[in-house]
Amino acid sequence: MVMSYKLLPAEAGRGDGQVVLQYSRVMLFLFTAIFGLIGAPLAFFGLLAVIATPSTTSFALFGFGLAFFSASLMIFRLGQAPERLIFDNERGWLCIEEKKGRKIQRAYLPYSDIDLLSMREHTTSSDGSKSTSYIVYFVKNDGAMWDLYSSNFSSKAEAFLEEFERRVDFSRETDFVDASPPEGVFEIVEGGERTLIRWKPPHEVFKTIVGLSFVGGFACMFVGFLWGEISTTVGVVVASIFGLLMLAMLYNLFSVLGAKKVIEVNRDTLRMYQEGGLFKKKSYELPLKDLQAICFDFDQSRHEGVIQLLRAEDIDLRERMKVGAISLDDIWQLAKLNSAERRIETGNLTIGEKLYLEQLLEDLIFEHAGHEVE
């Protein structure tokens, strides 16, 4: 499913020197509607059938509907990208406009933070066939990659890049940037030699319940379609896998109920832990002397719910990933790069809120330890 930004004509800008990218959700709404309209009635009538006359057919019907309806909610979540990206040549910044409830939230990224504009190929394989997409993106000074446009045709991506380069002047000096905190999101507590940042990840419980219902739907489909058609041993193994998945998701659900994320910055370490929740998740610490960069990538086709904490070797690994120079020896390092102690789980924070948190951490690390990170 290709979702991308559309470069609006020059007259669509709301002022001199503004270049506007508008996010298109047509395909997103289409797929959400298809999956939802199929899944909701099937799940409803399937549940009635399970209650009235339990059978493999009724379980299959209910599971199919539940999985499709859950998938519609998961697809809809993919579209949590900013409504507009406004490149303002007069002020020398990128204004990021996002909907949060009924309000429009704005955040700003100075042109001076943008290092490179380019295009790359992304190839995926499925059932022996390959599919290639062409992505126009920019790279921030901290190494983060922000995707702007994606197409299955190189000519369209090249035309977008050419037009974008013609209209956006990244050499312009940045005007004053509003760095005020997002309203009602973060609680900052100063305590002598340490600072605490607290927030409650939005929609975390809802996201976990949707995932649980999706797995549960597939489990019911398995019972309906395959039970009795496969050996007892295989059935027990598959049922155990579904059971373990659902237990893990239930554990996560009870962990996030009423929980808050906490980051503590002191003179030596950055510590991440959880307050509240029926089950406690493991806490992690990272020595500040090892930390070189704090950043997150932006991909409009999927919601990146993490901010990465990078060491020098991690930055080198990311650079090689960009040019496809990854070897088998790097697989273990890639796994460690995505491990819990190397990233901050941000959940459904908006792009602007993550930018604020990223900058706040950089400022606090310099304040407490005199250590600069990108």
Tab-separated table of C-alpha atoms in Angstrom:
chain	number	residue	atom	x	y	z
A	1	MET	CA	0.000	0.000	0.000
A	2	VAL	CA	1.711	3.208	-1.199
A	3	MET	CA	0.859	6.315	0.774
A	4	SER	CA	2.758	9.466	0.131
A	5	TYR	CA	2.838	13.245	0.186
A	6	LYS	CA	1.660	15.305	-2.765
A	7	LEU	CA	3.596	18.409	-3.758
A	8	LEU	CA	0.970	21.163	-4.079
A	9	PRO	CA	1.198	23.824	-6.805
A	10	ALA	CA	2.980	27.050	-5.895
A	11	GLU	CA	-0.277	29.004	-5.555
A	12	ALA	CA	-1.401	26.567	-2.808
A	13	GLY	CA	1.262	27.929	-0.460
A	14	ARG	CA	-0.090	30.177	2.248
A	15	GLY	CA	2.605	32.788	1.871
A	16	ASP	CA	5.597	33.808	-0.201
A	17	GLY	CA	8.241	31.111	-0.396
A	18	GLN	CA	6.113	28.312	1.127
A	19	VAL	CA	6.287	24.852	-0.416
A	20	VAL	CA	3.513	22.556	0.824
A	21	LEU	CA	3.424	18.755	0.905
A	22	GLN	CA	-0.088	17.434	1.587
A	23	TYR	CA	-0.531	13.898	2.909
A	24	SER	CA	-2.877	11.736	0.853
A	25	ARG	CA	-5.057	9.259	2.760
A	26	VAL	CA	-7.240	8.055	-0.121
A	27	MET	CA	-5.745	4.541	-0.302
A	28	LEU	CA	-5.633	4.348	3.484
A	29	PHE	CA	-9.339	5.134	3.847
A	30	LEU	CA	-10.174	2.760	0.990
A	31	PHE	CA	-8.380	-0.225	2.545
A	32	THR	CA	-9.680	0.637	6.019
A	33	ALA	CA	-13.264	0.746	4.696
A	34	ILE	CA	-12.920	-2.520	2.765
A	35	PHE	CA	-11.488	-4.462	5.703
A	36	GLY	CA	-13.903	-2.859	8.172
A	37	LEU	CA	-17.045	-3.408	6.081
A	38	ILE	CA	-16.108	-7.037	5.531
A	39	GLY	CA	-14.913	-7.729	9.059
A	40	ALA	CA	-17.527	-6.029	11.254
A	41	PRO	CA	-20.660	-7.871	10.022
A	42	LEU	CA	-18.823	-11.210	9.766
A	43	ALA	CA	-17.553	-10.870	13.330
A	44	PHE	CA	-21.007	-9.886	14.609
A	45	PHE	CA	-22.943	-12.698	12.915
A	46	GLY	CA	-20.141	-15.149	13.592
A	47	LEU	CA	-20.292	-14.357	17.310
A	48	LEU	CA	-24.067	-14.886	17.294
A	49	ALA	CA	-23.519	-18.235	15.588
A	50	VAL	CA	-20.872	-19.265	18.133
A	51	ILE	CA	-23.245	-18.418	20.987
A	52	ALA	CA	-26.237	-20.165	19.386
A	53	THR	CA	-24.668	-23.287	17.861
A	54	PRO	CA	-20.905	-23.601	18.451
A	55	SER	CA	-19.224	-25.324	15.516
A	56	THR	CA	-16.009	-25.189	13.505
A	57	THR	CA	-17.847	-23.144	10.849
A	58	SER	CA	-19.123	-20.535	13.315
A	59	PHE	CA	-15.660	-20.227	14.886
A	60	ALA	CA	-14.107	-19.753	11.449
A	61	LEU	CA	-16.668	-17.090	10.522
A	62	PHE	CA	-16.151	-15.202	13.776
A	63	GLY	CA	-12.354	-15.449	13.580
A	64	PHE	CA	-12.267	-14.282	9.961
A	65	GLY	CA	-14.450	-11.270	10.756
A	66	LEU	CA	-12.537	-10.377	13.923
A	67	ALA	CA	-9.168	-10.576	12.141
A	68	PHE	CA	-10.397	-8.402	9.258
A	69	PHE	CA	-11.967	-5.801	11.545
A	70	SER	CA	-8.818	-5.635	13.698
A	71	ALA	CA	-6.742	-5.289	10.529
A	72	SER	CA	-8.874	-2.298	9.478
A	73	LEU	CA	-7.986	-0.542	12.757
A	74	MET	CA	-4.312	-1.412	12.324
A	75	ILE	CA	-4.305	-0.070	8.749
A	76	PHE	CA	-5.972	3.151	9.887
A	77	ARG	CA	-3.197	3.620	12.432
A	78	LEU	CA	-0.642	3.550	9.615
A	79	GLY	CA	-1.908	6.954	8.537
A	80	GLN	CA	-0.791	8.811	11.643
A	81	ALA	CA	1.455	11.050	9.570
A	82	PRO	CA	1.443	14.871	9.647
A	83	GLU	CA	-1.289	16.477	7.576
A	84	ARG	CA	1.115	18.916	5.992
A	85	LEU	CA	4.832	19.525	5.699
A	86	ILE	CA	5.376	23.215	4.942
A	87	PHE	CA	8.864	24.196	3.790
A	88	ASP	CA	9.079	27.921	4.489
A	89	ASN	CA	11.903	29.535	2.504
A	90	GLU	CA	11.264	32.933	4.075
A	91	ARG	CA	11.822	31.688	7.642
A	92	GLY	CA	14.225	28.870	6.836
A	93	TRP	CA	12.316	26.093	8.546
A	94	LEU	CA	10.072	23.095	8.001
A	95	CYS	CA	6.690	23.484	9.727
A	96	ILE	CA	5.081	20.142	10.623
A	97	GLU	CA	1.292	20.309	10.946
A	98	GLU	CA	-0.451	17.408	12.664
A	99	LYS	CA	-3.990	16.789	13.840
A	100	LYS	CA	-4.337	15.916	17.511
A	101	GLY	CA	-7.991	15.499	18.347
A	102	ARG	CA	-9.689	18.562	16.954
A	103	LYS	CA	-6.614	20.767	17.208
A	104	ILE	CA	-3.740	21.378	14.833
A	105	GLN	CA	-0.347	20.884	16.458
A	106	ARG	CA	2.676	22.596	14.864
A	107	ALA	CA	6.366	21.850	15.303
A	108	TYR	CA	9.376	23.319	13.524
A	109	LEU	CA	12.596	21.885	12.121
A	110	PRO	CA	15.280	24.406	11.071
A	111	TYR	CA	16.719	24.076	7.581
A	112	SER	CA	20.136	24.050	9.254
A	113	ASP	CA	19.239	20.623	10.740
A	114	ILE	CA	18.756	19.123	7.256
A	115	ASP	CA	21.928	17.697	5.752
A	116	LEU	CA	21.029	15.894	2.511
A	117	LEU	CA	18.171	15.475	0.029
A	118	SER	CA	18.273	12.375	-2.155
A	119	MET	CA	16.442	9.375	-3.669
A	120	ARG	CA	16.901	5.676	-2.943
A	121	GLU	CA	15.544	2.361	-4.187
A	122	HIS	CA	13.740	-0.045	-1.870
A	123	THR	CA	13.253	-3.612	-3.133
A	124	THR	CA	11.067	-6.257	-1.518
A	125	SER	CA	10.608	-9.900	-2.515
A	126	SER	CA	7.438	-11.970	-2.239
A	127	ASP	CA	6.704	-15.415	-3.727
A	128	GLY	CA	9.709	-15.177	-5.997
A	129	SER	CA	8.780	-11.774	-7.459
A	130	LYS	CA	10.475	-8.478	-6.691
A	131	SER	CA	8.898	-5.079	-6.219
A	132	THR	CA	10.898	-1.857	-6.255
A	133	SER	CA	9.796	1.521	-4.926
A	134	TYR	CA	11.655	4.805	-5.300
A	135	ILE	CA	11.746	7.042	-2.232
A	136	VAL	CA	12.655	10.728	-2.016
A	137	TYR	CA	13.976	11.565	1.448
A	138	PHE	CA	16.145	13.933	3.427
A	139	VAL	CA	18.734	13.175	6.103
A	140	LYS	CA	19.017	15.235	9.272
A	141	ASN	CA	22.373	16.138	10.785
A	142	ASP	CA	21.882	13.416	13.403
A	143	GLY	CA	21.545	10.748	10.678
A	144	ALA	CA	17.749	10.367	10.859
A	145	MET	CA	16.027	9.675	7.524
A	146	TRP	CA	12.695	11.379	6.718
A	147	ASP	CA	10.767	10.011	3.735
A	148	LEU	CA	8.812	12.558	1.707
A	149	TYR	CA	7.595	10.744	-1.398
A	150	SER	CA	7.334	7.175	-2.645
A	151	SER	CA	6.438	5.781	-6.063
A	152	ASN	CA	6.736	2.488	-7.925
A	153	PHE	CA	7.989	4.463	-10.933
A	154	SER	CA	11.474	5.993	-10.938
A	155	SER	CA	10.386	8.697	-13.407
A	156	LYS	CA	7.733	10.002	-10.985
A	157	ALA	CA	10.162	10.026	-8.050
A	158	GLU	CA	12.814	11.799	-10.141
A	159	ALA	CA	10.274	14.401	-11.278
A	160	PHE	CA	9.208	15.000	-7.678
A	161	LEU	CA	12.841	15.371	-6.564
A	162	GLU	CA	13.650	17.777	-9.405
A	163	GLU	CA	10.615	19.974	-8.690
A	164	PHE	CA	11.238	19.888	-4.939
A	165	GLU	CA	14.911	20.876	-5.321
A	166	ARG	CA	13.896	23.745	-7.600
A	167	ARG	CA	11.377	25.186	-5.137
A	168	VAL	CA	12.978	24.571	-1.708
A	169	ASP	CA	16.099	26.509	-0.718
A	170	PHE	CA	17.762	24.717	2.203
A	171	SER	CA	20.554	27.311	2.253
A	172	ARG	CA	18.228	29.943	3.772
A	173	GLU	CA	19.080	30.967	7.323
A	174	THR	CA	16.590	29.970	9.989
A	175	ASP	CA	14.358	32.515	11.679
A	176	PHE	CA	13.415	32.181	15.371
A	177	VAL	CA	12.004	28.700	16.044
A	178	ASP	CA	9.255	28.190	18.623
A	179	ALA	CA	10.523	25.408	20.939
A	180	SER	CA	7.756	25.625	23.554
A	181	PRO	CA	6.665	22.251	24.986
A	182	PRO	CA	3.550	20.491	23.650
A	183	GLU	CA	0.582	21.265	25.877
A	184	GLY	CA	-0.246	18.677	28.538
A	185	VAL	CA	2.070	15.911	27.312
A	186	PHE	CA	5.300	15.893	29.322
A	187	GLU	CA	5.856	16.397	33.043
A	188	ILE	CA	9.387	17.624	33.791
A	189	VAL	CA	10.662	17.333	37.366
A	190	GLU	CA	13.964	18.935	38.374
A	191	GLY	CA	15.606	17.229	41.339
A	192	GLY	CA	19.100	18.436	42.162
A	193	GLU	CA	21.544	16.379	40.109
A	194	ARG	CA	18.885	14.665	38.039
A	195	THR	CA	15.877	15.526	35.859
A	196	LEU	CA	12.834	13.320	35.292
A	197	ILE	CA	10.623	13.367	32.199
A	198	ARG	CA	7.249	11.618	32.529
A	199	TRP	CA	4.498	11.003	30.011
A	200	LYS	CA	1.654	8.596	29.410
A	201	PRO	CA	1.873	6.997	25.961
A	202	PRO	CA	-1.389	7.782	24.113
A	203	HIS	CA	-3.605	4.932	22.888
A	204	GLU	CA	-1.252	2.265	24.270
A	205	VAL	CA	-4.065	0.189	25.797
A	206	PHE	CA	-6.215	0.469	22.654
A	207	LYS	CA	-3.297	-0.569	20.431
A	208	THR	CA	-2.622	-3.644	22.592
A	209	ILE	CA	-6.307	-4.674	22.593
A	210	VAL	CA	-6.445	-4.391	18.785
A	211	GLY	CA	-3.350	-6.570	18.462
A	212	LEU	CA	-4.826	-9.099	20.885
A	213	SER	CA	-8.086	-9.284	18.926
A	214	PHE	CA	-6.160	-9.709	15.653
A	215	VAL	CA	-4.233	-12.713	17.020
A	216	GLY	CA	-7.423	-14.046	18.634
A	217	GLY	CA	-9.205	-13.824	15.295
A	218	PHE	CA	-6.544	-15.921	13.612
A	219	ALA	CA	-6.727	-18.440	16.462
A	220	CYS	CA	-10.494	-18.816	15.913
A	221	MET	CA	-9.932	-19.162	12.162
A	222	PHE	CA	-7.435	-21.940	12.879
A	223	VAL	CA	-9.981	-23.744	15.044
A	224	GLY	CA	-12.645	-23.398	12.375
A	225	PHE	CA	-10.726	-24.206	9.207
A	226	LEU	CA	-8.025	-26.639	10.277
A	227	TRP	CA	-9.158	-28.391	13.442
A	228	GLY	CA	-9.721	-32.038	12.585
A	229	GLU	CA	-7.857	-31.671	9.259
A	230	ILE	CA	-4.372	-31.855	10.793
A	231	SER	CA	-2.660	-34.223	13.196
A	232	THR	CA	-3.104	-33.812	16.949
A	233	THR	CA	0.602	-33.049	17.397
A	234	VAL	CA	0.577	-30.211	14.845
A	235	GLY	CA	-2.674	-28.897	16.296
A	236	VAL	CA	-1.224	-28.785	19.802
A	237	VAL	CA	1.924	-27.024	18.568
A	238	VAL	CA	-0.028	-24.368	16.622
A	239	ALA	CA	-2.488	-23.872	19.495
A	240	SER	CA	0.451	-23.471	21.900
A	241	ILE	CA	1.989	-20.806	19.666
A	242	PHE	CA	-1.275	-18.851	19.562
A	243	GLY	CA	-1.668	-19.306	23.315
A	244	LEU	CA	1.835	-18.015	24.082
A	245	LEU	CA	1.314	-15.011	21.777
A	246	MET	CA	-1.949	-14.097	23.485
A	247	LEU	CA	-0.440	-14.556	26.965
A	248	ALA	CA	2.444	-12.238	26.016
A	249	MET	CA	-0.006	-9.636	24.714
A	250	LEU	CA	-2.177	-9.944	27.843
A	251	TYR	CA	0.938	-9.422	29.955
A	252	ASN	CA	1.721	-6.291	27.932
A	253	LEU	CA	-1.874	-5.088	28.319
A	254	PHE	CA	-1.746	-5.314	32.105
A	255	SER	CA	1.708	-3.717	32.057
A	256	VAL	CA	0.518	-0.564	30.269
A	257	LEU	CA	-2.744	-0.078	32.199
A	258	GLY	CA	-2.282	3.226	34.034
A	259	ALA	CA	1.461	3.203	33.340
A	260	LYS	CA	3.728	6.168	32.605
A	261	LYS	CA	7.075	6.240	30.842
A	262	VAL	CA	9.909	7.865	32.783
A	263	ILE	CA	13.342	8.997	31.597
A	264	GLU	CA	15.909	10.055	34.187
A	265	VAL	CA	18.961	12.057	33.145
A	266	ASN	CA	21.817	12.539	35.627
A	267	ARG	CA	25.523	13.248	35.423
A	268	ASP	CA	26.506	9.755	34.258
A	269	THR	CA	23.547	7.898	32.789
A	270	LEU	CA	20.256	8.049	30.941
A	271	ARG	CA	17.821	5.689	32.664
A	272	MET	CA	14.448	4.500	31.297
A	273	TYR	CA	11.785	2.873	33.435
A	274	GLN	CA	8.051	2.620	34.047
A	275	GLU	CA	5.805	3.944	36.805
A	276	GLY	CA	2.433	2.300	37.421
A	277	GLY	CA	0.940	-0.667	35.592
A	278	LEU	CA	0.000	-4.015	37.108
A	279	PHE	CA	3.267	-5.554	35.896
A	280	LYS	CA	6.583	-3.698	35.821
A	281	LYS	CA	8.691	-3.672	32.690
A	282	LYS	CA	12.465	-3.914	32.924
A	283	SER	CA	14.415	-0.681	33.380
A	284	TYR	CA	17.455	0.189	31.262
A	285	GLU	CA	20.470	2.444	31.657
A	286	LEU	CA	22.875	3.832	29.094
A	287	PRO	CA	26.152	5.561	30.077
A	288	LEU	CA	26.167	9.086	28.672
A	289	LYS	CA	29.821	8.770	27.649
A	290	ASP	CA	28.757	6.137	25.075
A	291	LEU	CA	25.886	8.190	23.637
A	292	GLN	CA	26.609	10.006	20.372
A	293	ALA	CA	23.185	10.732	18.847
A	294	ILE	CA	19.470	10.744	19.662
A	295	CYS	CA	17.184	10.514	16.655
A	296	PHE	CA	14.188	8.882	14.988
A	297	ASP	CA	13.379	8.100	11.368
A	298	PHE	CA	10.156	9.250	9.725
A	299	ASP	CA	8.318	6.937	7.337
A	300	GLN	CA	4.774	8.044	6.453
A	301	SER	CA	3.690	4.485	5.571
A	302	ARG	CA	4.293	3.163	9.112
A	303	HIS	CA	4.327	4.773	12.510
A	304	GLU	CA	7.805	4.670	14.106
A	305	GLY	CA	7.116	4.527	17.845
A	306	VAL	CA	10.735	4.802	19.009
A	307	ILE	CA	13.572	7.259	19.449
A	308	GLN	CA	16.954	5.596	18.999
A	309	LEU	CA	19.927	6.089	21.337
A	310	LEU	CA	23.020	5.673	19.209
A	311	ARG	CA	26.667	5.013	19.976
A	312	ALA	CA	29.472	5.722	17.471
A	313	GLU	CA	29.372	2.152	16.103
A	314	ASP	CA	25.577	2.356	15.752
A	315	ILE	CA	25.884	5.509	13.647
A	316	ASP	CA	28.401	3.754	11.403
A	317	LEU	CA	26.037	0.791	11.043
A	318	ARG	CA	23.134	3.077	10.067
A	319	GLU	CA	25.315	4.775	7.448
A	320	ARG	CA	26.105	1.412	5.890
A	321	MET	CA	22.430	0.458	5.990
A	322	LYS	CA	21.568	3.516	3.887
A	323	VAL	CA	23.827	2.372	1.041
A	324	GLY	CA	22.980	-1.332	1.387
A	325	ALA	CA	26.445	-2.298	2.626
A	326	ILE	CA	25.269	-4.669	5.365
A	327	SER	CA	27.048	-8.004	5.757
A	328	LEU	CA	26.148	-11.182	7.644
A	329	ASP	CA	28.492	-10.082	10.430
A	330	ASP	CA	26.213	-7.067	11.037
A	331	ILE	CA	23.062	-9.102	11.773
A	332	TRP	CA	23.762	-9.373	15.501
A	333	GLN	CA	24.598	-5.655	15.710
A	334	LEU	CA	21.321	-4.838	13.938
A	335	ALA	CA	19.427	-6.872	16.522
A	336	LYS	CA	21.188	-5.030	19.353
A	337	LEU	CA	20.468	-1.683	17.663
A	338	ASN	CA	16.740	-2.448	17.930
A	339	SER	CA	16.904	-3.818	21.483
A	340	ALA	CA	15.062	-2.128	24.353
A	341	GLU	CA	18.180	-0.581	25.943
A	342	ARG	CA	19.007	1.303	22.711
A	343	ARG	CA	15.669	2.979	22.173
A	344	ILE	CA	12.922	4.959	23.881
A	345	GLU	CA	9.420	3.602	23.311
A	346	THR	CA	7.298	6.645	22.417
A	347	GLY	CA	4.089	4.913	21.336
A	348	ASN	CA	1.713	7.277	19.550
A	349	LEU	CA	3.458	10.551	20.343
A	350	THR	CA	3.189	12.909	17.389
A	351	ILE	CA	6.213	13.829	15.277
A	352	GLY	CA	6.299	17.256	16.943
A	353	GLU	CA	6.224	15.708	20.426
A	354	LYS	CA	9.063	13.352	19.529
A	355	LEU	CA	11.101	16.257	18.127
A	356	TYR	CA	10.572	18.138	21.393
A	357	LEU	CA	11.559	15.104	23.484
A	358	GLU	CA	14.659	14.548	21.343
A	359	GLN	CA	15.804	18.167	21.764
A	360	LEU	CA	14.945	18.190	25.486
A	361	LEU	CA	17.110	15.113	26.094
A	362	GLU	CA	20.020	16.640	24.188
A	363	ASP	CA	19.751	19.833	26.283
A	364	LEU	CA	19.490	17.926	29.587
A	365	ILE	CA	22.474	15.716	28.779
A	366	PHE	CA	24.578	18.802	28.077
A	367	GLU	CA	23.266	20.501	31.233
A	368	HIS	CA	23.987	17.553	33.566
A	369	ALA	CA	27.066	16.025	31.968
A	370	GLY	CA	28.508	18.688	29.648
A	371	HIS	CA	28.292	16.059	26.908
A	372	GLU	CA	27.080	17.043	23.443
A	373	VAL	CA	25.022	14.620	21.351
A	374	GLU	CA	23.672	15.149	17.853
